[in-house]
PDB file of C-alpha atoms in Angstrom:
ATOM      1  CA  UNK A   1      25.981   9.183   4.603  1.00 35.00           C
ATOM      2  CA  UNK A   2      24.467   7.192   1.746  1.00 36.00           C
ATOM      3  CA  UNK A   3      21.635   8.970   0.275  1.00 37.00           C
ATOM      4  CA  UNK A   4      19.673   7.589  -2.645  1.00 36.00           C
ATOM      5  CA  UNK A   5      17.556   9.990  -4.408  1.00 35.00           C
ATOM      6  CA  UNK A   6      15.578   9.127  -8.023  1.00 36.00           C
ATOM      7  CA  UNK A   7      13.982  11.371 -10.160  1.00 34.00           C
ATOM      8  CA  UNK A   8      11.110   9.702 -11.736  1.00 34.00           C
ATOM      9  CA  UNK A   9      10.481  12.248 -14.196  1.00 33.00           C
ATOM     10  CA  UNK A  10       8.081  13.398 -17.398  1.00 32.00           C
ATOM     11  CA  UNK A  11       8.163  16.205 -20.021  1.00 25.00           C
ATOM     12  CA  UNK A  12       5.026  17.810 -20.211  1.00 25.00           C
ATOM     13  CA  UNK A  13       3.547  17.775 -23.943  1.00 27.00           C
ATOM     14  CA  UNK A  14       5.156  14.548 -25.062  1.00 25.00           C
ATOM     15  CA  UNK A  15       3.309  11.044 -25.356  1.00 29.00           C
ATOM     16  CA  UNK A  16       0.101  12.526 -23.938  1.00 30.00           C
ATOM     17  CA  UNK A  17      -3.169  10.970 -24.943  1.00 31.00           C
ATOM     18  CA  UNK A  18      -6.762  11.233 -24.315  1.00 30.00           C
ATOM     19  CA  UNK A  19      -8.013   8.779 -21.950  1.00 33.00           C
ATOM     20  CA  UNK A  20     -10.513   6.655 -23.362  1.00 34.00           C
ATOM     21  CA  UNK A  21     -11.721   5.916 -19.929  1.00 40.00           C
ATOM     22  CA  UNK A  22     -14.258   7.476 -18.137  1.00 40.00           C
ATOM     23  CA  UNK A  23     -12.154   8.824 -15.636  1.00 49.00           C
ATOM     24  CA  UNK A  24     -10.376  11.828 -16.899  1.00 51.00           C
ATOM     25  CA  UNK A  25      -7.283  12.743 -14.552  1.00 54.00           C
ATOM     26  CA  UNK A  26      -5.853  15.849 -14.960  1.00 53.00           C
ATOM     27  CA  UNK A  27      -2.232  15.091 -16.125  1.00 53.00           C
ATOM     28  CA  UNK A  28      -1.351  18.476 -16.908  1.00 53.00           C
ATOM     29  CA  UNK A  29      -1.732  20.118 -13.552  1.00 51.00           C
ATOM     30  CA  UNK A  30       1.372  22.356 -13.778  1.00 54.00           C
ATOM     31  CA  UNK A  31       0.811  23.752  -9.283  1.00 64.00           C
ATOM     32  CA  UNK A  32       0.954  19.631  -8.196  1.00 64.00           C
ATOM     33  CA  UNK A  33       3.660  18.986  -6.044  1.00 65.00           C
ATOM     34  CA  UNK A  34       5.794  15.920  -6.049  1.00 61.00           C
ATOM     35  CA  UNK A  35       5.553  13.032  -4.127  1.00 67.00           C
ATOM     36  CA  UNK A  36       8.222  12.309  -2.319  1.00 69.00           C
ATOM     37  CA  UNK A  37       8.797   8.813  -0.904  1.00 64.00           C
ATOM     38  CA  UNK A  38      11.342   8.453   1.781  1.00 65.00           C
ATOM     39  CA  UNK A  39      12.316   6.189   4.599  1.00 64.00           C
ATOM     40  CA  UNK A  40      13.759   8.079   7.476  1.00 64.00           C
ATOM     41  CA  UNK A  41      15.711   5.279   8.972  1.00 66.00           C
ATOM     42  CA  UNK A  42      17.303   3.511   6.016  1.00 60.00           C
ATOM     43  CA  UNK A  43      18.207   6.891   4.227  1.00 68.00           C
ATOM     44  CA  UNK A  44      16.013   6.475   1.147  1.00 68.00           C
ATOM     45  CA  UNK A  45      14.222   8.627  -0.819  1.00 70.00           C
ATOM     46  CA  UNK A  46      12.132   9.022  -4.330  1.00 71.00           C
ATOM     47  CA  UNK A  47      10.835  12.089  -5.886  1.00 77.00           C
ATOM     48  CA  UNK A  48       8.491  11.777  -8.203  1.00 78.00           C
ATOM     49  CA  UNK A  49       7.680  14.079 -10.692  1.00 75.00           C
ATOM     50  CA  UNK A  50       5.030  13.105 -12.765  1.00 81.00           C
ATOM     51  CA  UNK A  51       1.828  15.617 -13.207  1.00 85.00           C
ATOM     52  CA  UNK A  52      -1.203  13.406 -12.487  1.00 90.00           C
ATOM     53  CA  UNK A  53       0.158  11.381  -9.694  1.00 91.00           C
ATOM     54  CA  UNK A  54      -0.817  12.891  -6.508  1.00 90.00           C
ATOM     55  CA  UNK A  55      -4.521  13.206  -8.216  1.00 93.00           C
ATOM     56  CA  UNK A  56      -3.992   9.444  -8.707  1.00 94.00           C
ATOM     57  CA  UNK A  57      -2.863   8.795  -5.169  1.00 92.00           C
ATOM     58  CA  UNK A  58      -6.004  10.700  -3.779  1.00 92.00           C
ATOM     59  CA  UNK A  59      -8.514   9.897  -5.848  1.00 94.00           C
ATOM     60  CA  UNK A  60      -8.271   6.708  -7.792  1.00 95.00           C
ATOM     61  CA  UNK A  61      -5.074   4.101  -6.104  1.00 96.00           C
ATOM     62  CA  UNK A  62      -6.779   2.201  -3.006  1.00 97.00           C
ATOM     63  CA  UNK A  63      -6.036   3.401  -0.268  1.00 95.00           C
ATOM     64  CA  UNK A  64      -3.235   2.672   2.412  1.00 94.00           C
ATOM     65  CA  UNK A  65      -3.914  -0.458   4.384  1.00 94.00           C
ATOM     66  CA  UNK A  66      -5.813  -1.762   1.107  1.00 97.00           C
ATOM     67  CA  UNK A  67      -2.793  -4.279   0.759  1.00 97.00           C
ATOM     68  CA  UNK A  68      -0.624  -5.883   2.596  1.00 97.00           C
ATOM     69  CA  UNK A  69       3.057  -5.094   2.291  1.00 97.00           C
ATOM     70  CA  UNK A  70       4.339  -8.224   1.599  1.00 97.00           C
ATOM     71  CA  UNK A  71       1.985  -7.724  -1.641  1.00 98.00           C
ATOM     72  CA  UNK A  72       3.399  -4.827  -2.708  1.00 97.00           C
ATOM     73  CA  UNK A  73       6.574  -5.700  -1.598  1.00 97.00           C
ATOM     74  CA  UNK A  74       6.316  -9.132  -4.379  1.00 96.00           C
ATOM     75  CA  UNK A  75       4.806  -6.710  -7.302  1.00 97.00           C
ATOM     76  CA  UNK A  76       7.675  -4.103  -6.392  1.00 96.00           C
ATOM     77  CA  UNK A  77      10.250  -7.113  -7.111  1.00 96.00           C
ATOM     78  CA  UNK A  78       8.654  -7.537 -10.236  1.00 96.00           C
ATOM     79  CA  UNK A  79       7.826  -4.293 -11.612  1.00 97.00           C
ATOM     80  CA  UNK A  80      11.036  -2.827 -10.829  1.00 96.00           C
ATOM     81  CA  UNK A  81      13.352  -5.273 -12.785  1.00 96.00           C
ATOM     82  CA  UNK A  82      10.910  -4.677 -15.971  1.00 97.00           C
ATOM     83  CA  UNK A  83      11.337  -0.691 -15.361  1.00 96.00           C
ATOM     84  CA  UNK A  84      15.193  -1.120 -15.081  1.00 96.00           C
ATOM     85  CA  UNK A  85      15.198  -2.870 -18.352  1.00 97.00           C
ATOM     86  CA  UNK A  86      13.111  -0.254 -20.078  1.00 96.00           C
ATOM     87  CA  UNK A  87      15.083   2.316 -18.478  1.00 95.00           C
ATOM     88  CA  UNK A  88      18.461   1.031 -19.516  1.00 96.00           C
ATOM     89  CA  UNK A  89      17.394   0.452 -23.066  1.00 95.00           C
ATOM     90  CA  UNK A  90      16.604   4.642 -24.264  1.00 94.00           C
ATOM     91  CA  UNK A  91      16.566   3.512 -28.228  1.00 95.00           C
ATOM     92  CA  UNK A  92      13.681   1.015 -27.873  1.00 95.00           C
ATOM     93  CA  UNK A  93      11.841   2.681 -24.846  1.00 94.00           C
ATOM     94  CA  UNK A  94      10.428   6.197 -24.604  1.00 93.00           C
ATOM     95  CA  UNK A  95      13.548   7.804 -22.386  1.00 93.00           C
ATOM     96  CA  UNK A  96      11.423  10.099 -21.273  1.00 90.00           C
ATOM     97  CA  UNK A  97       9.354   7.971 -18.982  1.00 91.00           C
ATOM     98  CA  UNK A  98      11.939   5.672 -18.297  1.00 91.00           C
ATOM     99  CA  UNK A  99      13.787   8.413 -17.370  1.00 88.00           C
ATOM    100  CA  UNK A 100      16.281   6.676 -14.477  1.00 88.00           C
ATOM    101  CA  UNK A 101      16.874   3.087 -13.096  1.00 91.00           C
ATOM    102  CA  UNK A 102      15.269   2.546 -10.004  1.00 91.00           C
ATOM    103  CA  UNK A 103      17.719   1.204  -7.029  1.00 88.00           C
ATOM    104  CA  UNK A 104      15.407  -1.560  -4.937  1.00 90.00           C
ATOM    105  CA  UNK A 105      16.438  -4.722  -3.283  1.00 90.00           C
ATOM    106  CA  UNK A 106      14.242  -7.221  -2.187  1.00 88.00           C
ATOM    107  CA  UNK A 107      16.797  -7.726   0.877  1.00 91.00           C
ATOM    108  CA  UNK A 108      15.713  -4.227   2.058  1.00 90.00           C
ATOM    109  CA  UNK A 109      13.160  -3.570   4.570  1.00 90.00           C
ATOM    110  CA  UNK A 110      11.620  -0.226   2.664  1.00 89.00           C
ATOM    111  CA  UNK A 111       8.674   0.101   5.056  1.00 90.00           C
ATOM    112  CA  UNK A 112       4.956   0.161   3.963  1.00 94.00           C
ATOM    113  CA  UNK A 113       4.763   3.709   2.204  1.00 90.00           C
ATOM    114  CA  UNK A 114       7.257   3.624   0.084  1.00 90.00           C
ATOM    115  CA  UNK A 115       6.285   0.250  -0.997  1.00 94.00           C
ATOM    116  CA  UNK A 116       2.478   1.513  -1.208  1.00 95.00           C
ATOM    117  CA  UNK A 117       3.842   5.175  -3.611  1.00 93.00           C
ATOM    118  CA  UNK A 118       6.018   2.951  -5.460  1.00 94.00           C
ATOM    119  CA  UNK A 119       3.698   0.065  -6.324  1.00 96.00           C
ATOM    120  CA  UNK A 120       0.975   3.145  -6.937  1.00 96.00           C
ATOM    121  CA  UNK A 121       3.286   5.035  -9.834  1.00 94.00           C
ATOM    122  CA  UNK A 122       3.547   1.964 -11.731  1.00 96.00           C
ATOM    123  CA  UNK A 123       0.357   1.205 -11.711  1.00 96.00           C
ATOM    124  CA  UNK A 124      -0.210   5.186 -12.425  1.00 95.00           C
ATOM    125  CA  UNK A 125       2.258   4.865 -15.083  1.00 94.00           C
ATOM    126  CA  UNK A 126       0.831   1.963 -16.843  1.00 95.00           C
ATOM    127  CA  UNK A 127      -2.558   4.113 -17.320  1.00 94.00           C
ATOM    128  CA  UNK A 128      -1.111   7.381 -17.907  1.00 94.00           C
ATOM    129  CA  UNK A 129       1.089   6.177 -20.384  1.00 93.00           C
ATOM    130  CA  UNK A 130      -1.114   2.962 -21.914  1.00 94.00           C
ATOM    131  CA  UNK A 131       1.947   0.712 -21.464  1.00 93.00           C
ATOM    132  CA  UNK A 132       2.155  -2.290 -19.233  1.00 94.00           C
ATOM    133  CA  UNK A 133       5.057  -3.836 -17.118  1.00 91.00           C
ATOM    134  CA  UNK A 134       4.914  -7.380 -18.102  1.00 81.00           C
TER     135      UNK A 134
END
């Protein structure tokens, strides 16, 4: 039984920064739970372990439905490649966000949510950490 399992994963206390923004999210809310993405059928699974994100999810990504999944699925394909890049290059990317390579093929059928989470941490990622994926 194949069983894929990432870690996206942060340590508290480094590359934090005040938001700028006038919405201040709490990225340092040690009793949040992670999100964990998973697809039943296809045996796939993310964990993600990033203080802030489930605030994010509720509160500031639009909401399920919003998009379509072939949209997320095509912004998936691209983010993803950019993140594997960063992530297999530690000496001229903070490690510690890019902590491991994320395992997505656009041949596979990931169903809406995880498409929705995983198209919502980058985009929570790119805030948190004032970096973008381009």
């Amino acid at each position: 039984m194949k069983r894929l399992h990432f870690i996206i994963a942060f340590i508290i206390g480094l590359f934090i920064a005040a938001c700028s923004s006038s919405k201040n999210i709490d990225y340092n809310n040690k009793n949040e739970e992670p999100v964990v993405i998973a697809n039943d059928s296809l045996e796939y699974e993310i964990i993600i372990i990033d203080p802030g994100f489930t605030y994010y999810l509720n509160a500031i990504a639009k909401p399920e439905g919003f998009y379509s999944q072939t949209y997320l699925e095509n912004k998936n394909r691209f983010y993803v490649p950019v993140w594997n890049y960063r992530a297999s290059n530690p000496l001229q990317f903070n490690p510690n966000i890019y902590e491991n390579v994320i395992d997505y093929s656009p041949n596979i059928d990931y169903g809406y949510e995880v498409n929705y989470k995983l198209f919502n941490y980058f985009k929570f990622a790119e805030q948190k950490y004032r970096m973008r994926l381009r």
